[in-house]
Amino acid sequence: MKIRMPLIKTVGVCVALAFSSAAFAEEPIIVKFSHVVAENTPKGQGALKFKELAEAALPGKVDVQVFPNSQLFGDGKEMEALLLGDVQIIAPSLAKFDRYTKKLQIFDLPFMFDDVAALDRFQASPDGQELLNAMKSKGIQGLAYWHNGMKQMSSNQDSLVRPEDIKGLKFRIQSSDVLEAQFRQLGANPQKLSFAEVYQALQTGVVDGAENPWSNIYSQKFHEVQKTIAVTNHGALDYMVITNSGWWDGLPEDVRAGLKKAMAGATEYANQLAAEINDRDRQRIADAGKAKIQTLTKRDIAAWREAVRPVWTQFADEIGKDLIAKARASNEE
Ligand code: LMR
């Protein structure tokens, strides 16, 4: 049976629908970008640059909202929030993915990369780029790598030169099994804590030490609650900027292309700035005169390197020996 609708009513319904879809089309797509560090860090600056570039490229089409300092989600919750669609972009440290893929543990192996330039070469290589897709089956799409800097060991002791100097001390670590193994190997007690908890944990002696790049030490004032920072450069703190792959794939083509371009621009900007910010903050820490910066000799560094070497063997099967060899090769230009 045919249902007859009076013509005037049909036209009315069509007009109403057209108006409401036009209203929808004008609503910008909200892109929440949450992170855990301060704005005056490489990641903080990169996120703001992404907002600027994305909104300039897609005027009225996107509204990028940046939430620094664990304001929206701390690092314990942000991944879950991304998968639930409560936030669209986050940039966790590469140490925080082992629940989703073991491959990214490559970035946590101590003394894997001699410096950020080597790390950058590996990330730009086909193997490094492929790792951006390593969590696709879990609903996570990697968009870019962002640098922070090399990590330095710090503690509440007067001297921190040799690996045996941290024996028996409690160290805050990110949620990474490799980092846990690293500190166990050194005879220290690792404790997984979220980034927002670190200052207080150091201040109250819940932990004795930590490992951080200069920019995080300075922006979180860790140097005010540590006595010594040893220039160990024993690992890198770098990020993968990620999004929810369902959300990303469902974006209108032009919006996805615009965001991709904005991400490329923000990546270039943040990665150029990272070394500058870390150098600046190392100097600021020195000028503040609170924690002593202890430089190490080549022999001291060799002792640290030797002490943590078994961690590589421990994780070689999970990560893949081939991938480890390729990452090592990136140290040669
Ligand atoms: C940490 O937890 O130490 C870092 O991942 C924080 C950050 O995002 O730089």
Short mmCIF file of N, CA and C and ligand atoms in Angstrom, two decimals, residues 36-37 43 75 91 93 96 148 172 174 195 211-212 216 237 239, ligand 1:
data_model
loop_
_atom_site.label_atom_id
_atom_site.label_comp_id
_atom_site.label_asym_id
_atom_site.label_seq_id
_atom_site.Cartn_x
_atom_site.Cartn_y
_atom_site.Cartn_z
N VAL A 36 50.53 15.45 28.83
CA VAL A 36 50.80 15.48 30.27
C VAL A 36 51.89 16.47 30.68
N VAL A 37 52.53 17.12 29.68
CA VAL A 37 53.65 17.99 30.04
C VAL A 37 53.25 19.47 29.98
N LYS A 43 56.85 18.97 23.34
CA LYS A 43 55.50 18.45 23.05
C LYS A 43 54.44 19.53 23.24
N ASP A 75 48.57 10.21 32.19
CA ASP A 75 49.05 9.18 31.27
C ASP A 75 48.50 7.79 31.58
N ALA A 91 49.86 12.14 22.66
CA ALA A 91 51.25 11.90 22.22
C ALA A 91 52.04 11.28 23.37
N SER A 93 54.68 9.05 25.51
CA SER A 93 56.08 8.67 25.32
C SER A 93 56.10 7.25 24.76
N LYS A 96 55.29 3.97 26.66
CA LYS A 96 53.98 3.68 27.27
C LYS A 96 53.07 2.79 26.42
N ASN A 148 61.63 14.57 22.27
CA ASN A 148 61.93 15.41 23.42
C ASN A 148 63.45 15.42 23.51
N ARG A 172 61.56 6.21 40.05
CA ARG A 172 60.29 6.32 39.33
C ARG A 172 60.54 5.92 37.88
N GLN A 174 58.38 5.15 33.95
CA GLN A 174 57.15 5.15 33.18
C GLN A 174 56.65 3.70 33.13
N PHE A 195 53.14 10.49 35.33
CA PHE A 195 54.00 11.68 35.29
C PHE A 195 53.56 12.74 36.30
N GLU A 211 64.41 9.29 35.83
CA GLU A 211 65.16 9.50 34.57
C GLU A 211 64.29 10.37 33.67
N ASN A 212 64.84 11.48 33.23
CA ASN A 212 64.05 12.45 32.46
C ASN A 212 64.94 13.25 31.52
N ASN A 216 61.81 18.14 30.76
CA ASN A 216 60.85 17.69 31.77
C ASN A 216 61.35 17.97 33.18
N LEU A 237 63.76 10.02 25.38
CA LEU A 237 62.33 10.18 25.65
C LEU A 237 61.72 10.85 24.43
N TYR A 239 58.17 10.64 21.52
CA TYR A 239 56.72 10.42 21.53
C TYR A 239 56.22 9.86 20.22
C1 LMR B 1 57.01 10.57 31.58
O1 LMR B 1 56.02 9.97 32.02
O2 LMR B 1 58.06 10.71 32.19
C2 LMR B 1 56.93 11.19 30.21
O3 LMR B 1 56.29 10.29 29.37
C3 LMR B 1 56.19 12.48 30.25
C4 LMR B 1 56.14 13.08 28.89
O4 LMR B 1 55.11 12.96 28.24
O5 LMR B 1 57.15 13.67 28.48
#
